[in-house]
Amino acid sequence: MTPVRVGVFGLLGSGNLGNDGSLEAVLGHLRATHPEAVVDALCGGPEVVTARYGIPATRLHWYRGEYRTASRAGAIAGKGLGKVVDVFRTAAWVRRHEVVIVPGMGVLEATLPLRPWGFPYALFLLCASGRLFGTRVALAGVGAGPVRDRATRALVRWSARLAAYRSYRDVQSRDAMREMGVDTARDEVHPDLAFALPAPAPVGHAAAPGLVCVGVMDFHGGNDDRHRAEEIHRRYLDGTTRFVRALVEEGRPVRLLTGDACDAPVVAAILDAVDSPLVGAAEAASLADLMEETAAAGTVVATRYHNLVCALKAGTPTLALSYAPKSDALMAGMGLAAYCHPAREVDPDRLMEQFRELEKNAEDLRRTLAERNAATARLLEHHLTALTAALFPPHAPTPRETP
């Protein structure tokens, strides 16, 4: 039988470690269960995806400046033309596949700033093309949430409706899509795909006594906070910096973590403000690197969702600087609901109180995380098996000829 052609789609290889980790988890499962599948990608960073994962990749957008603000007439025209060209590029790519998987990521949410004509439009083109050509499009383990902007909400809703398969990384994501009018009766909920990645080797103790990993983010609020984005960012940066300084004043070594290339200025600002040899920055290139960093720490305080996933997967007591309900849901699911602090309103004193409580209960929390990680592994294995069973029927049809 001719091998099934499988596409993976999303903002992959674009500097976000969480997105790439979700891709890595899906590729690992495909290679273990369907080694005959021929896989390629339509993604944000094709060169990175090809170099890192060994699969052919095509650029997601025809216009290279898609995610830069267009102010000049030429740039605006280029973006407009790109939207038309991408209709045909996306359709041609989808038509060459039997299956396309969108691996995890918050593709149905607006917890961070986005415009409807950016990724929401690209996702709609994918799902509409899949329905048109009979290609099974799977939104696998994705995040979703309420979307206020009318155009973005319409694109999100129709993308979900047109997909052949949907599953979510938490219950509230499924609830959000139901409230948008999507029939979710058959949609499953399971842990984030990144939990399927291999766990780091047990460390047994922190690399340095009292080591604290602090995961930071270039945080400016969500899609509905544009009018006060800079205020939110200043408050977040000031509160996080003061917390790091307080740790250093106690003689605690601190390791700063990121999850996206755009977080680098936040790291630089904290290093400049604290100016201590006790503070350093990790150079993680993958979620595996982040897991190793968090496994070597005694405790973790982190903002980005997949920084939290890595720390929890590593079994390290973790406190979330939560910027969206998905973080609260993640922490609750792993038994750490009491250890959340709002990223929009960082109070260094209150944060330090929660941190001391985290350390006080560290041994109990490690046991809790070991139990929850074992249960999570079983749930994800069940889901990934169900995913491939739904997308790869026993007698898969012969692929269409490439146009």
Tab-separated table of C-alpha atoms in Angstrom:
chain	number	residue	atom	x	y	z
A	1	MET	CA	0.000	0.000	0.000
A	2	THR	CA	1.252	3.481	-0.827
A	3	PRO	CA	2.366	5.268	2.384
A	4	VAL	CA	-0.072	7.773	3.809
A	5	ARG	CA	1.034	11.390	3.408
A	6	VAL	CA	0.732	13.321	6.664
A	7	GLY	CA	1.111	17.082	7.004
A	8	VAL	CA	1.803	19.018	10.202
A	9	PHE	CA	0.724	22.637	10.375
A	10	GLY	CA	1.303	25.641	12.620
A	11	LEU	CA	3.678	28.276	13.918
A	12	LEU	CA	6.425	25.687	14.199
A	13	GLY	CA	10.133	26.462	14.049
A	14	SER	CA	9.339	30.105	14.789
A	15	GLY	CA	11.097	30.361	18.147
A	16	ASN	CA	8.339	29.109	20.465
A	17	LEU	CA	9.631	26.042	22.308
A	18	GLY	CA	6.163	24.928	23.399
A	19	ASN	CA	4.875	24.747	19.831
A	20	ASP	CA	7.928	22.795	18.726
A	21	GLY	CA	7.647	20.465	21.711
A	22	SER	CA	4.074	19.597	20.744
A	23	LEU	CA	5.272	18.826	17.218
A	24	GLU	CA	8.083	16.668	18.587
A	25	ALA	CA	5.604	14.656	20.673
A	26	VAL	CA	3.356	13.981	17.662
A	27	LEU	CA	6.277	13.091	15.393
A	28	GLY	CA	7.592	10.686	18.012
A	29	HIS	CA	4.237	8.917	18.187
A	30	LEU	CA	3.880	8.784	14.392
A	31	ARG	CA	7.348	7.333	13.943
A	32	ALA	CA	6.660	4.673	16.571
A	33	THR	CA	3.210	3.645	15.344
A	34	HIS	CA	3.206	4.565	11.643
A	35	PRO	CA	6.842	4.553	10.469
A	36	GLU	CA	5.635	4.196	6.891
A	37	ALA	CA	3.919	7.617	6.942
A	38	VAL	CA	5.474	10.337	4.793
A	39	VAL	CA	5.473	13.550	6.828
A	40	ASP	CA	6.082	17.165	5.855
A	41	ALA	CA	5.171	20.571	7.310
A	42	LEU	CA	3.552	23.876	6.406
A	43	CYS	CA	4.939	26.106	9.121
A	44	GLY	CA	6.397	29.406	10.276
A	45	GLY	CA	10.066	28.373	10.309
A	46	PRO	CA	10.605	25.713	7.625
A	47	GLU	CA	14.408	25.804	7.759
A	48	VAL	CA	14.399	25.141	11.508
A	49	VAL	CA	11.815	22.368	11.265
A	50	THR	CA	13.740	20.581	8.508
A	51	ALA	CA	17.071	20.889	10.302
A	52	ARG	CA	15.720	19.823	13.697
A	53	TYR	CA	13.188	17.127	12.784
A	54	GLY	CA	14.379	15.917	9.396
A	55	ILE	CA	11.142	16.496	7.488
A	56	PRO	CA	10.523	18.651	4.385
A	57	ALA	CA	8.861	21.954	5.240
A	58	THR	CA	7.198	24.814	3.374
A	59	ARG	CA	6.792	28.392	4.570
A	60	LEU	CA	3.324	29.046	5.994
A	61	HIS	CA	2.852	32.452	4.356
A	62	TRP	CA	3.793	33.627	0.895
A	63	TYR	CA	4.532	37.135	2.209
A	64	ARG	CA	7.669	36.982	4.349
A	65	GLY	CA	6.745	40.013	6.438
A	66	GLU	CA	3.415	38.540	7.557
A	67	TYR	CA	3.947	39.098	11.278
A	68	ARG	CA	5.581	42.515	11.019
A	69	THR	CA	3.440	45.643	11.322
A	70	ALA	CA	2.751	47.027	7.864
A	71	SER	CA	2.800	50.828	7.692
A	72	ARG	CA	4.043	51.581	4.186
A	73	ALA	CA	1.901	51.179	1.097
A	74	GLY	CA	4.186	48.497	-0.339
A	75	ALA	CA	4.032	46.395	2.807
A	76	ILE	CA	0.267	46.743	3.050
A	77	ALA	CA	-0.106	45.719	-0.594
A	78	GLY	CA	2.259	42.790	-0.046
A	79	LYS	CA	0.214	41.551	2.875
A	80	GLY	CA	-3.029	41.904	0.951
A	81	LEU	CA	-1.654	40.039	-2.051
A	82	GLY	CA	-0.275	37.383	0.279
A	83	LYS	CA	-3.743	36.664	1.647
A	84	VAL	CA	-4.939	35.857	-1.868
A	85	VAL	CA	-1.887	33.808	-2.819
A	86	ASP	CA	-2.092	31.822	0.416
A	87	VAL	CA	-5.577	30.586	-0.509
A	88	PHE	CA	-4.098	28.674	-3.445
A	89	ARG	CA	-0.823	27.718	-1.715
A	90	THR	CA	-2.658	26.263	1.283
A	91	ALA	CA	-5.209	24.433	-0.853
A	92	ALA	CA	-2.493	22.894	-3.044
A	93	TRP	CA	-0.526	21.740	0.005
A	94	VAL	CA	-3.540	20.264	1.782
A	95	ARG	CA	-4.672	18.413	-1.340
A	96	ARG	CA	-1.421	16.419	-1.387
A	97	HIS	CA	-2.196	14.812	1.995
A	98	GLU	CA	-4.591	12.284	3.453
A	99	VAL	CA	-4.123	13.676	6.964
A	100	VAL	CA	-3.050	17.048	8.378
A	101	ILE	CA	-2.370	17.418	12.099
A	102	VAL	CA	-2.269	20.696	14.018
A	103	PRO	CA	-0.211	19.530	17.023
A	104	GLY	CA	-1.319	21.221	20.240
A	105	MET	CA	-0.713	24.970	20.617
A	106	GLY	CA	-3.321	27.571	21.560
A	107	VAL	CA	-4.681	27.846	18.041
A	108	LEU	CA	-8.287	28.493	19.122
A	109	GLU	CA	-7.617	31.122	21.780
A	110	ALA	CA	-6.712	34.801	22.065
A	111	THR	CA	-4.839	34.851	25.368
A	112	LEU	CA	-2.014	36.691	23.589
A	113	PRO	CA	-2.381	39.522	21.043
A	114	LEU	CA	-3.298	38.451	17.513
A	115	ARG	CA	-5.143	39.793	14.481
A	116	PRO	CA	-7.851	37.861	12.611
A	117	TRP	CA	-6.023	38.093	9.298
A	118	GLY	CA	-2.888	36.464	10.798
A	119	PHE	CA	-2.875	32.904	12.089
A	120	PRO	CA	-6.680	32.608	12.536
A	121	TYR	CA	-7.060	33.235	8.794
A	122	ALA	CA	-4.330	30.693	7.988
A	123	LEU	CA	-6.007	28.064	10.168
A	124	PHE	CA	-9.354	28.694	8.492
A	125	LEU	CA	-7.780	28.212	5.052
A	126	LEU	CA	-6.334	24.911	6.239
A	127	CYS	CA	-9.597	23.553	7.625
A	128	ALA	CA	-11.685	24.778	4.677
A	129	SER	CA	-9.238	23.179	2.240
A	130	GLY	CA	-9.384	19.940	4.177
A	131	ARG	CA	-13.161	19.851	3.943
A	132	LEU	CA	-13.046	20.741	0.220
A	133	PHE	CA	-10.540	18.039	-0.759
A	134	GLY	CA	-11.495	15.331	1.729
A	135	THR	CA	-8.267	15.616	3.722
A	136	ARG	CA	-8.753	14.763	7.410
A	137	VAL	CA	-7.635	17.795	9.436
A	138	ALA	CA	-7.049	17.121	13.129
A	139	LEU	CA	-6.817	19.808	15.804
A	140	ALA	CA	-5.019	17.600	18.317
A	141	GLY	CA	-4.756	18.660	21.949
A	142	VAL	CA	-5.273	22.343	21.187
A	143	GLY	CA	-6.043	25.202	23.536
A	144	ALA	CA	-9.175	27.314	23.144
A	145	GLY	CA	-10.811	30.168	24.970
A	146	PRO	CA	-13.362	32.963	24.705
A	147	VAL	CA	-12.680	35.327	21.800
A	148	ARG	CA	-14.331	38.736	21.860
A	149	ASP	CA	-13.217	40.111	18.508
A	150	ARG	CA	-16.014	39.264	16.076
A	151	ALA	CA	-13.878	38.471	13.036
A	152	THR	CA	-11.403	36.366	14.995
A	153	ARG	CA	-14.221	34.510	16.726
A	154	ALA	CA	-15.884	33.694	13.397
A	155	LEU	CA	-12.641	32.326	11.939
A	156	VAL	CA	-11.953	30.272	15.068
A	157	ARG	CA	-15.481	28.876	15.137
A	158	TRP	CA	-15.505	27.885	11.481
A	159	SER	CA	-12.022	26.370	11.666
A	160	ALA	CA	-13.175	24.136	14.500
A	161	ARG	CA	-16.393	23.189	12.711
A	162	LEU	CA	-14.591	22.273	9.500
A	163	ALA	CA	-11.947	20.102	11.204
A	164	ALA	CA	-12.496	16.333	10.981
A	165	TYR	CA	-11.105	15.713	14.467
A	166	ARG	CA	-10.787	17.857	17.594
A	167	SER	CA	-9.350	17.300	21.034
A	168	TYR	CA	-8.376	19.773	23.742
A	169	ARG	CA	-5.755	20.139	26.437
A	170	ASP	CA	-8.264	21.085	29.157
A	171	VAL	CA	-11.997	21.033	29.853
A	172	GLN	CA	-12.387	24.802	29.639
A	173	SER	CA	-11.082	24.753	26.057
A	174	ARG	CA	-13.821	22.334	25.058
A	175	ASP	CA	-16.376	24.399	26.957
A	176	ALA	CA	-15.255	27.556	25.150
A	177	MET	CA	-15.796	25.948	21.752
A	178	ARG	CA	-19.192	24.630	22.814
A	179	GLU	CA	-20.184	28.158	23.817
A	180	MET	CA	-19.147	29.338	20.347
A	181	GLY	CA	-21.625	26.924	18.801
A	182	VAL	CA	-19.303	24.014	17.955
A	183	ASP	CA	-20.677	20.507	18.527
A	184	THR	CA	-18.164	19.043	20.998
A	185	ALA	CA	-20.075	15.893	21.948
A	186	ARG	CA	-17.367	13.639	20.484
A	187	ASP	CA	-14.384	15.807	21.350
A	188	GLU	CA	-11.934	14.446	23.915
A	189	VAL	CA	-9.950	16.234	26.613
A	190	HIS	CA	-6.479	15.034	27.576
A	191	PRO	CA	-3.232	16.413	29.028
A	192	ASP	CA	-1.028	18.690	26.947
A	193	LEU	CA	0.879	16.844	24.222
A	194	ALA	CA	4.229	17.953	25.631
A	195	PHE	CA	3.685	15.599	28.567
A	196	ALA	CA	4.301	12.766	26.070
A	197	LEU	CA	7.936	13.833	25.674
A	198	PRO	CA	10.558	11.757	27.537
A	199	ALA	CA	11.063	12.785	31.142
A	200	PRO	CA	14.523	14.049	32.135
A	201	ALA	CA	16.820	11.726	34.063
A	202	PRO	CA	16.284	11.978	37.833
A	203	VAL	CA	18.670	14.450	39.430
A	204	GLY	CA	17.987	13.740	43.099
A	205	HIS	CA	19.087	17.201	44.206
A	206	ALA	CA	19.454	20.710	42.860
A	207	ALA	CA	22.557	21.509	40.807
A	208	ALA	CA	23.314	24.220	43.377
A	209	PRO	CA	21.907	24.480	46.902
A	210	GLY	CA	18.667	26.463	46.843
A	211	LEU	CA	18.635	26.896	43.057
A	212	VAL	CA	15.427	28.552	41.807
A	213	CYS	CA	14.456	28.572	38.129
A	214	VAL	CA	12.394	31.637	37.216
A	215	GLY	CA	10.665	31.413	33.841
A	216	VAL	CA	9.950	34.842	32.346
A	217	MET	CA	7.902	36.054	29.412
A	218	ASP	CA	7.563	39.096	27.197
A	219	PHE	CA	4.118	39.567	28.666
A	220	HIS	CA	1.849	42.448	27.596
A	221	GLY	CA	-1.555	40.985	28.426
A	222	GLY	CA	-4.032	39.372	26.073
A	223	ASN	CA	-5.840	40.316	22.901
A	224	ASP	CA	-8.324	42.472	24.834
A	225	ASP	CA	-5.583	44.359	26.725
A	226	ARG	CA	-3.996	46.253	23.868
A	227	HIS	CA	-4.999	49.634	25.330
A	228	ARG	CA	-2.953	48.971	28.475
A	229	ALA	CA	-0.335	46.549	27.183
A	230	GLU	CA	2.659	48.646	28.243
A	231	GLU	CA	1.274	49.190	31.735
A	232	ILE	CA	0.758	45.434	32.148
A	233	HIS	CA	4.270	44.749	30.901
A	234	ARG	CA	5.896	47.278	33.238
A	235	ARG	CA	4.021	45.893	36.229
A	236	TYR	CA	4.930	42.315	35.349
A	237	LEU	CA	8.593	43.137	34.765
A	238	ASP	CA	8.887	45.225	37.930
A	239	GLY	CA	7.229	42.598	40.124
A	240	THR	CA	9.276	39.735	38.680
A	241	THR	CA	12.521	41.714	39.005
A	242	ARG	CA	11.790	42.542	42.640
A	243	PHE	CA	11.100	38.876	43.354
A	244	VAL	CA	14.398	37.813	41.770
A	245	ARG	CA	16.235	40.517	43.723
A	246	ALA	CA	14.682	39.272	46.978
A	247	LEU	CA	15.904	35.744	46.250
A	248	VAL	CA	19.408	37.012	45.539
A	249	GLU	CA	19.469	39.045	48.759
A	250	GLU	CA	18.919	35.757	50.575
A	251	GLY	CA	21.893	34.270	48.772
A	252	ARG	CA	19.786	32.101	46.460
A	253	PRO	CA	21.096	31.266	42.985
A	254	VAL	CA	18.562	32.030	40.251
A	255	ARG	CA	18.389	30.632	36.723
A	256	LEU	CA	16.230	32.583	34.259
A	257	LEU	CA	14.291	30.556	31.694
A	258	THR	CA	12.425	31.567	28.543
A	259	GLY	CA	10.087	29.766	26.152
A	260	ASP	CA	10.196	32.005	23.091
A	261	ALA	CA	12.863	34.049	21.328
A	262	CYS	CA	10.872	37.212	22.068
A	263	ASP	CA	11.493	36.749	25.824
A	264	ALA	CA	15.188	37.649	25.550
A	265	PRO	CA	14.711	41.391	26.314
A	266	VAL	CA	12.977	40.499	29.597
A	267	VAL	CA	15.939	38.360	30.627
A	268	ALA	CA	18.320	41.164	29.707
A	269	ALA	CA	16.306	43.709	31.711
A	270	ILE	CA	16.302	41.530	34.844
A	271	LEU	CA	20.018	40.749	34.572
A	272	ASP	CA	20.763	44.450	34.202
A	273	ALA	CA	18.520	45.458	37.111
A	274	VAL	CA	19.715	42.811	39.584
A	275	ASP	CA	23.373	42.672	38.474
A	276	SER	CA	24.508	39.736	40.593
A	277	PRO	CA	26.707	36.702	39.866
A	278	LEU	CA	23.976	34.620	41.504
A	279	VAL	CA	21.654	35.262	38.536
A	280	GLY	CA	22.221	33.529	35.232
A	281	ALA	CA	20.250	32.735	32.098
A	282	ALA	CA	19.698	29.340	30.518
A	283	GLU	CA	20.077	28.884	26.764
A	284	ALA	CA	17.444	26.241	26.146
A	285	ALA	CA	16.785	25.255	22.539
A	286	SER	CA	14.002	22.754	23.208
A	287	LEU	CA	11.524	21.578	25.813
A	288	ALA	CA	13.957	18.771	26.620
A	289	ASP	CA	16.531	21.423	27.560
A	290	LEU	CA	13.943	23.216	29.706
A	291	MET	CA	13.024	19.974	31.455
A	292	GLU	CA	16.673	19.377	32.318
A	293	GLU	CA	16.964	22.899	33.698
A	294	THR	CA	13.860	22.538	35.848
A	295	ALA	CA	14.826	19.039	37.001
A	296	ALA	CA	18.093	20.448	38.362
A	297	ALA	CA	16.307	23.131	40.397
A	298	GLY	CA	14.836	22.878	43.851
A	299	THR	CA	11.815	24.962	42.854
A	300	VAL	CA	10.443	26.721	39.786
A	301	VAL	CA	8.470	29.950	39.379
A	302	ALA	CA	7.340	30.357	35.766
A	303	THR	CA	5.006	32.265	33.486
A	304	ARG	CA	4.889	30.564	30.097
A	305	TYR	CA	2.533	27.621	29.842
A	306	HIS	CA	5.147	25.194	28.566
A	307	ASN	CA	7.714	26.327	31.148
A	308	LEU	CA	5.124	25.113	33.642
A	309	VAL	CA	4.588	21.869	31.723
A	310	CYS	CA	8.336	21.179	31.720
A	311	ALA	CA	8.713	21.839	35.443
A	312	LEU	CA	5.690	19.712	36.320
A	313	LYS	CA	6.820	16.897	34.016
A	314	ALA	CA	10.234	17.023	35.723
A	315	GLY	CA	8.492	16.647	39.080
A	316	THR	CA	9.817	19.924	40.484
A	317	PRO	CA	7.615	21.934	42.896
A	318	THR	CA	6.306	24.810	40.796
A	319	LEU	CA	4.576	28.155	41.290
A	320	ALA	CA	2.754	29.642	38.296
A	321	LEU	CA	2.738	33.305	37.363
A	322	SER	CA	-0.565	32.712	35.635
A	323	TYR	CA	-1.523	34.874	32.653
A	324	ALA	CA	-4.536	32.849	31.472
A	325	PRO	CA	-7.065	30.310	32.785
A	326	LYS	CA	-5.158	27.552	30.975
A	327	SER	CA	-2.301	27.920	33.466
A	328	ASP	CA	-4.678	27.655	36.415
A	329	ALA	CA	-6.265	24.546	34.875
A	330	LEU	CA	-2.857	22.970	34.302
A	331	MET	CA	-1.761	23.580	37.881
A	332	ALA	CA	-5.048	22.272	39.286
A	333	GLY	CA	-4.808	19.135	37.169
A	334	MET	CA	-1.357	18.424	38.592
A	335	GLY	CA	-2.425	19.022	42.187
A	336	LEU	CA	-0.870	22.471	42.630
A	337	ALA	CA	-3.934	24.716	42.391
A	338	ALA	CA	-2.860	26.678	45.499
A	339	TYR	CA	0.372	27.780	43.840
A	340	CYS	CA	-0.844	30.301	41.256
A	341	HIS	CA	-0.149	34.042	41.227
A	342	PRO	CA	-1.616	36.538	38.706
A	343	ALA	CA	0.926	37.673	36.109
A	344	ARG	CA	-1.049	40.871	35.514
A	345	GLU	CA	-0.779	41.902	39.168
A	346	VAL	CA	2.548	40.578	40.432
A	347	ASP	CA	2.837	41.363	44.148
A	348	PRO	CA	6.430	40.496	45.164
A	349	ASP	CA	5.582	40.186	48.863
A	350	ARG	CA	2.613	37.888	48.290
A	351	LEU	CA	4.606	35.967	45.690
A	352	MET	CA	7.390	35.398	48.213
A	353	GLU	CA	4.857	34.133	50.768
A	354	GLN	CA	3.533	31.614	48.248
A	355	PHE	CA	7.086	30.646	47.335
A	356	ARG	CA	7.981	29.925	50.958
A	357	GLU	CA	4.859	27.800	51.262
A	358	LEU	CA	5.901	25.940	48.114
A	359	GLU	CA	9.311	25.175	49.579
A	360	LYS	CA	7.817	24.160	52.898
A	361	ASN	CA	5.649	21.529	51.186
A	362	ALA	CA	8.193	20.542	48.549
A	363	GLU	CA	8.530	16.869	49.489
A	364	ASP	CA	4.785	16.294	49.559
A	365	LEU	CA	4.432	18.106	46.231
A	366	ARG	CA	7.105	15.939	44.623
A	367	ARG	CA	5.136	12.837	45.583
A	368	THR	CA	1.944	14.390	44.237
A	369	LEU	CA	3.624	15.224	40.937
A	370	ALA	CA	5.002	11.695	40.598
A	371	GLU	CA	1.487	10.302	40.945
A	372	ARG	CA	-0.066	12.839	38.571
A	373	ASN	CA	2.653	12.315	35.952
A	374	ALA	CA	2.010	8.566	35.950
A	375	ALA	CA	-1.715	9.163	35.419
A	376	THR	CA	-0.997	11.764	32.730
A	377	ALA	CA	1.192	9.331	30.804
A	378	ARG	CA	-1.623	6.768	30.728
A	379	LEU	CA	-4.172	9.349	29.553
A	380	LEU	CA	-1.917	10.612	26.770
A	381	GLU	CA	-1.122	7.125	25.529
A	382	HIS	CA	-4.858	6.470	25.282
A	383	HIS	CA	-5.439	9.721	23.419
A	384	LEU	CA	-2.598	9.306	20.930
A	385	THR	CA	-3.798	5.793	20.173
A	386	ALA	CA	-7.326	7.128	19.622
A	387	LEU	CA	-5.975	9.934	17.428
A	388	THR	CA	-4.100	7.633	15.080
A	389	ALA	CA	-7.008	5.165	15.007
A	390	ALA	CA	-9.324	7.989	13.883
A	391	LEU	CA	-6.925	9.380	11.289
A	392	PHE	CA	-5.382	6.166	9.976
A	393	PRO	CA	-8.156	3.664	9.198
A	394	PRO	CA	-7.022	0.033	8.765
A	395	HIS	CA	-7.364	0.285	4.984
A	396	ALA	CA	-6.238	3.811	4.208
A	397	PRO	CA	-7.033	5.033	0.708
A	398	THR	CA	-4.314	5.423	-1.863
A	399	PRO	CA	-3.016	9.014	-1.812
A	400	ARG	CA	-4.122	11.370	-4.518
A	401	GLU	CA	-1.560	12.181	-7.158
A	402	THR	CA	0.376	15.357	-6.483
A	403	PRO	CA	-0.959	18.084	-8.749
